[in-house]
Amino acid sequence: MTPGAGSDLLRSSPPTPDAAPVVTARNLSTARYREVDFVVIRPGGVPAAPMPVCVALHADLRGAKSFLTYGVQQMLTDLVAGGATPFAVAAVDGGNWVGHKDDDPQRMLTEDLPGWLERQDLAGTPFAAIGVDEGGAGALHLARTPGLSAVAAISPTLFDNWSDAERSKIYRQREQWEDVEPLRHAPEYANLPVGVWCGNQDRDYLPTSKAFATAVGATATFTAGGHDDAYFTRALPEALKFVAGYL
């Protein structure tokens, strides 16, 4: 050992610890007037340092933790191993993403979520949104608010007429559907990268997914599968890779 080498070793900085791959919490949402599950998913083996965030909107009433069931943590780890820039996925309980009286999940995403992300040492403003089922339509609606670099929708619940939208029980009234339905606001996506995935056996939402993808010039993938968790799980790695391309 050369003179002074031991003291150099003593002065060297310890390795930066890896960030916890998954963090779960219960947070009070002022927009929803209730506590909600909040889940942060990071790729494995990544140092504990600030990183960009993609917000994830869950299907139907499944909840934020459904993205753990889909295996998103491993998907992120595989993406980074393949050369992608590390980013985190943040999911939060949204109930019905359209919202009802005294329950505004979209306002939660724009007003409550930034503070929750900052407390996790993450970027307060998500760079992208990804959504599944009703969350897919919710992510597309969120993307109409300036600030996102990309949005990905998997089997989004889109309706090209009020009769079908009313039967879905998602919307309180026609005016609400007209205000938030992505198919009615296609020009607003002109400068935003949009990805759409839908299964070829999804009888309810394949036609409207194709119509929306055509209207906005989206990157679209229509392969075998129905409107179920099996298809959502297969589509998620591609959707995550799509938004990663816009970091």
Coordinates of C-alpha atoms in Angstrom, one line a residue:
M1 CA 0.0 0.0 0.0
T2 CA 1.4 3.4 -0.9
P3 CA 1.9 6.0 1.8
G4 CA -1.4 7.8 2.6
A5 CA -3.5 5.3 0.7
G6 CA -5.2 4.2 3.9
S7 CA -6.2 7.7 4.8
D8 CA -7.5 8.2 1.2
L9 CA -9.7 5.2 1.6
L10 CA -11.0 6.5 4.9
R11 CA -11.9 9.8 3.3
S12 CA -13.7 8.3 0.3
S13 CA -17.5 8.8 0.2
P14 CA -19.8 5.8 0.9
P15 CA -21.8 4.5 -2.0
T16 CA -25.1 6.2 -2.6
P17 CA -27.9 4.0 -1.3
D18 CA -30.5 2.7 -3.7
A19 CA -34.0 4.1 -3.5
A20 CA -36.7 1.9 -2.1
P21 CA -38.3 0.3 -5.1
V22 CA -41.8 0.7 -3.7
V23 CA -43.3 3.2 -1.2
T24 CA -46.9 3.1 -0.2
A25 CA -48.7 5.7 2.0
R26 CA -52.2 7.0 3.0
N27 CA -52.5 10.7 2.2
L28 CA -55.4 13.1 2.8
S29 CA -56.7 14.5 -0.5
T30 CA -58.3 17.9 -0.1
A31 CA -59.8 17.5 -3.6
R32 CA -61.4 14.2 -2.7
Y33 CA -62.3 14.9 0.9
R34 CA -60.8 11.5 2.0
E35 CA -57.6 9.6 2.5
V36 CA -56.3 7.8 -0.5
D37 CA -53.6 5.2 -1.2
F38 CA -50.5 6.7 -2.8
V39 CA -47.9 4.4 -4.4
V40 CA -44.5 5.3 -5.7
I41 CA -42.7 2.7 -7.9
R42 CA -39.1 3.1 -8.9
P43 CA -36.8 0.8 -10.9
G44 CA -34.6 -1.4 -8.9
G45 CA -30.9 -0.6 -8.3
V46 CA -31.4 3.1 -8.8
P47 CA -29.7 5.6 -6.4
A48 CA -31.9 7.6 -4.1
A49 CA -32.0 10.8 -6.0
P50 CA -34.7 12.9 -7.6
M51 CA -36.1 11.5 -10.9
P52 CA -38.9 12.3 -13.3
V53 CA -42.4 10.9 -12.7
C54 CA -45.1 9.3 -14.8
V55 CA -48.5 9.4 -13.1
A56 CA -50.5 6.3 -13.5
L57 CA -54.3 6.2 -13.4
H58 CA -55.9 2.8 -12.4
A59 CA -58.7 0.9 -14.0
D60 CA -62.3 1.2 -12.8
L61 CA -62.3 1.1 -8.9
R62 CA -59.3 -1.2 -8.5
G63 CA -57.0 1.4 -6.8
A64 CA -53.4 2.6 -6.9
K65 CA -52.0 -0.7 -5.7
S66 CA -53.2 -2.5 -8.8
F67 CA -50.1 -1.3 -10.5
L68 CA -48.1 -3.4 -8.1
T69 CA -50.2 -6.4 -9.1
Y70 CA -49.5 -5.7 -12.8
G71 CA -45.7 -5.9 -12.0
V72 CA -44.8 -2.4 -12.9
Q73 CA -41.8 -2.4 -10.7
Q74 CA -40.1 -5.1 -12.7
M75 CA -41.2 -3.5 -15.9
L76 CA -39.4 -0.3 -14.9
T77 CA -36.3 -2.2 -13.8
D78 CA -36.2 -4.0 -17.2
L79 CA -36.6 -0.7 -19.0
V80 CA -33.7 0.9 -17.2
A81 CA -31.6 -2.2 -17.7
G82 CA -32.3 -1.8 -21.4
G83 CA -30.9 1.7 -21.4
A84 CA -33.9 3.9 -20.6
T85 CA -33.4 6.9 -18.3
P86 CA -34.7 6.0 -14.8
F87 CA -38.1 7.4 -13.9
A88 CA -40.7 6.6 -11.3
V89 CA -44.4 5.7 -11.6
A90 CA -46.7 7.4 -9.1
A91 CA -50.2 6.0 -8.6
V92 CA -53.0 7.3 -6.4
D93 CA -56.6 6.2 -5.7
G94 CA -59.0 8.1 -8.0
G95 CA -62.3 6.4 -7.7
N96 CA -64.2 7.5 -10.7
W97 CA -61.7 9.6 -12.6
V98 CA -64.4 11.9 -13.9
G99 CA -65.5 12.8 -10.4
H100 CA -68.7 13.6 -8.7
K101 CA -70.0 16.1 -6.2
D102 CA -67.3 16.8 -3.5
D103 CA -65.0 14.3 -5.2
D104 CA -62.6 15.7 -7.8
P105 CA -59.8 13.3 -8.6
Q106 CA -58.5 15.4 -11.5
R107 CA -58.0 18.3 -9.1
M108 CA -56.2 15.9 -6.8
L109 CA -53.7 15.2 -9.5
T110 CA -53.0 18.9 -10.2
E111 CA -53.2 20.3 -6.6
D112 CA -52.5 17.5 -4.1
L113 CA -50.1 15.2 -6.0
P114 CA -47.3 17.7 -6.5
G115 CA -46.7 18.1 -2.8
W116 CA -46.8 14.3 -2.2
L117 CA -44.2 13.8 -4.9
E118 CA -41.9 16.4 -3.6
R119 CA -42.0 14.8 -0.1
Q120 CA -40.7 11.6 -1.9
D121 CA -37.8 13.6 -3.4
L122 CA -39.4 13.4 -6.9
A123 CA -40.2 15.9 -9.5
G124 CA -43.4 17.6 -8.4
T125 CA -44.8 17.9 -12.0
P126 CA -45.2 14.6 -13.8
F127 CA -43.7 14.5 -17.3
A128 CA -46.2 11.9 -18.6
A129 CA -49.4 10.1 -17.7
I130 CA -50.5 6.6 -18.3
G131 CA -53.9 5.1 -17.7
V132 CA -55.9 1.8 -17.9
D133 CA -59.6 1.4 -18.7
E134 CA -61.4 4.4 -17.0
G135 CA -57.9 5.6 -16.0
G136 CA -57.0 5.6 -19.7
A137 CA -59.7 8.1 -20.4
G138 CA -58.8 10.0 -17.3
A139 CA -55.1 10.2 -18.4
L140 CA -56.2 11.6 -21.8
H141 CA -58.4 14.2 -20.0
L142 CA -55.5 15.1 -17.8
A143 CA -53.3 15.6 -20.8
R144 CA -55.5 18.5 -21.9
T145 CA -53.9 20.4 -19.1
P146 CA -50.6 21.9 -20.4
G147 CA -47.4 20.4 -19.0
L148 CA -47.2 16.8 -20.0
S149 CA -44.6 15.5 -22.5
A150 CA -46.6 12.4 -23.5
V151 CA -49.7 10.3 -22.6
A152 CA -50.4 6.6 -23.0
A153 CA -53.9 5.1 -22.8
I154 CA -54.6 1.4 -22.5
S155 CA -58.2 0.3 -23.4
P156 CA -59.6 3.7 -22.6
T157 CA -63.3 4.0 -22.0
L158 CA -64.2 6.4 -24.8
F159 CA -67.7 7.1 -26.1
D160 CA -68.7 8.6 -29.4
N161 CA -72.3 9.2 -28.4
W162 CA -74.2 10.2 -25.2
S163 CA -76.4 7.2 -25.3
D164 CA -73.5 4.8 -24.7
A165 CA -71.8 7.2 -22.2
E166 CA -75.0 7.4 -20.2
R167 CA -75.4 3.7 -20.0
S168 CA -71.8 3.4 -18.7
K169 CA -72.9 5.2 -15.4
I170 CA -69.5 7.0 -15.5
Y171 CA -71.0 10.4 -16.1
R172 CA -73.6 12.3 -14.1
Q173 CA -75.0 14.2 -17.1
R174 CA -74.5 14.9 -20.8
E175 CA -72.7 18.2 -20.2
Q176 CA -70.1 16.5 -18.1
W177 CA -69.4 13.9 -20.8
E178 CA -69.2 16.6 -23.5
D179 CA -66.7 18.5 -21.3
V180 CA -64.3 15.7 -20.6
E181 CA -64.7 13.1 -23.4
P182 CA -61.4 13.0 -25.3
L183 CA -63.1 12.1 -28.6
R184 CA -64.8 15.5 -28.5
H185 CA -61.6 17.4 -28.0
A186 CA -59.2 15.8 -30.6
P187 CA -57.6 19.1 -31.7
E188 CA -56.3 19.7 -28.2
Y189 CA -53.9 16.8 -28.7
A190 CA -52.3 18.2 -31.8
N191 CA -48.8 18.9 -30.3
L192 CA -48.7 16.0 -27.7
P193 CA -47.3 12.5 -28.3
V194 CA -50.2 10.1 -27.6
G195 CA -50.0 6.3 -27.4
V196 CA -53.1 4.1 -27.6
W197 CA -53.4 0.3 -26.9
C198 CA -56.5 -1.8 -27.2
G199 CA -57.3 -5.5 -27.6
N200 CA -58.9 -6.7 -30.8
Q201 CA -61.5 -8.6 -28.8
D202 CA -62.5 -5.5 -26.8
R203 CA -66.0 -5.1 -28.3
D204 CA -66.9 -2.1 -26.3
Y205 CA -63.9 0.1 -26.7
L206 CA -61.9 -1.0 -29.8
P207 CA -64.0 1.1 -32.2
T208 CA -63.7 4.3 -30.2
S209 CA -60.0 3.6 -29.4
K210 CA -59.3 3.3 -33.1
A211 CA -61.3 6.4 -33.9
F212 CA -59.5 8.5 -31.3
A213 CA -56.1 7.2 -32.4
T214 CA -56.9 8.2 -36.0
A215 CA -58.2 11.6 -35.0
V216 CA -55.1 12.6 -33.0
G217 CA -52.5 10.8 -35.0
A218 CA -51.5 8.6 -32.1
T219 CA -49.0 5.8 -32.0
A220 CA -51.5 2.9 -31.8
T221 CA -51.2 -0.8 -31.2
F222 CA -54.2 -3.2 -31.6
T223 CA -53.4 -6.8 -30.9
A224 CA -55.1 -9.9 -29.5
G225 CA -56.8 -9.4 -26.2
G226 CA -59.9 -8.4 -24.4
H227 CA -60.8 -5.7 -21.8
D228 CA -59.2 -7.4 -18.9
D229 CA -56.2 -7.4 -16.6
A230 CA -54.4 -10.0 -18.8
Y231 CA -54.4 -7.6 -21.7
F232 CA -53.6 -4.5 -19.5
T233 CA -50.5 -6.4 -18.1
R234 CA -49.3 -7.2 -21.6
A235 CA -49.7 -3.7 -22.9
L236 CA -48.1 -1.9 -19.9
P237 CA -44.4 -2.6 -20.8
E238 CA -44.9 -1.0 -24.3
A239 CA -46.8 1.9 -22.9
L240 CA -44.1 2.6 -20.3
K241 CA -41.5 2.4 -23.0
F242 CA -43.5 4.8 -25.1
V243 CA -43.6 7.5 -22.4
A244 CA -39.9 6.8 -21.5
G245 CA -39.0 8.0 -25.0
Y246 CA -40.2 11.5 -24.1
L247 CA -38.2 12.1 -21.0

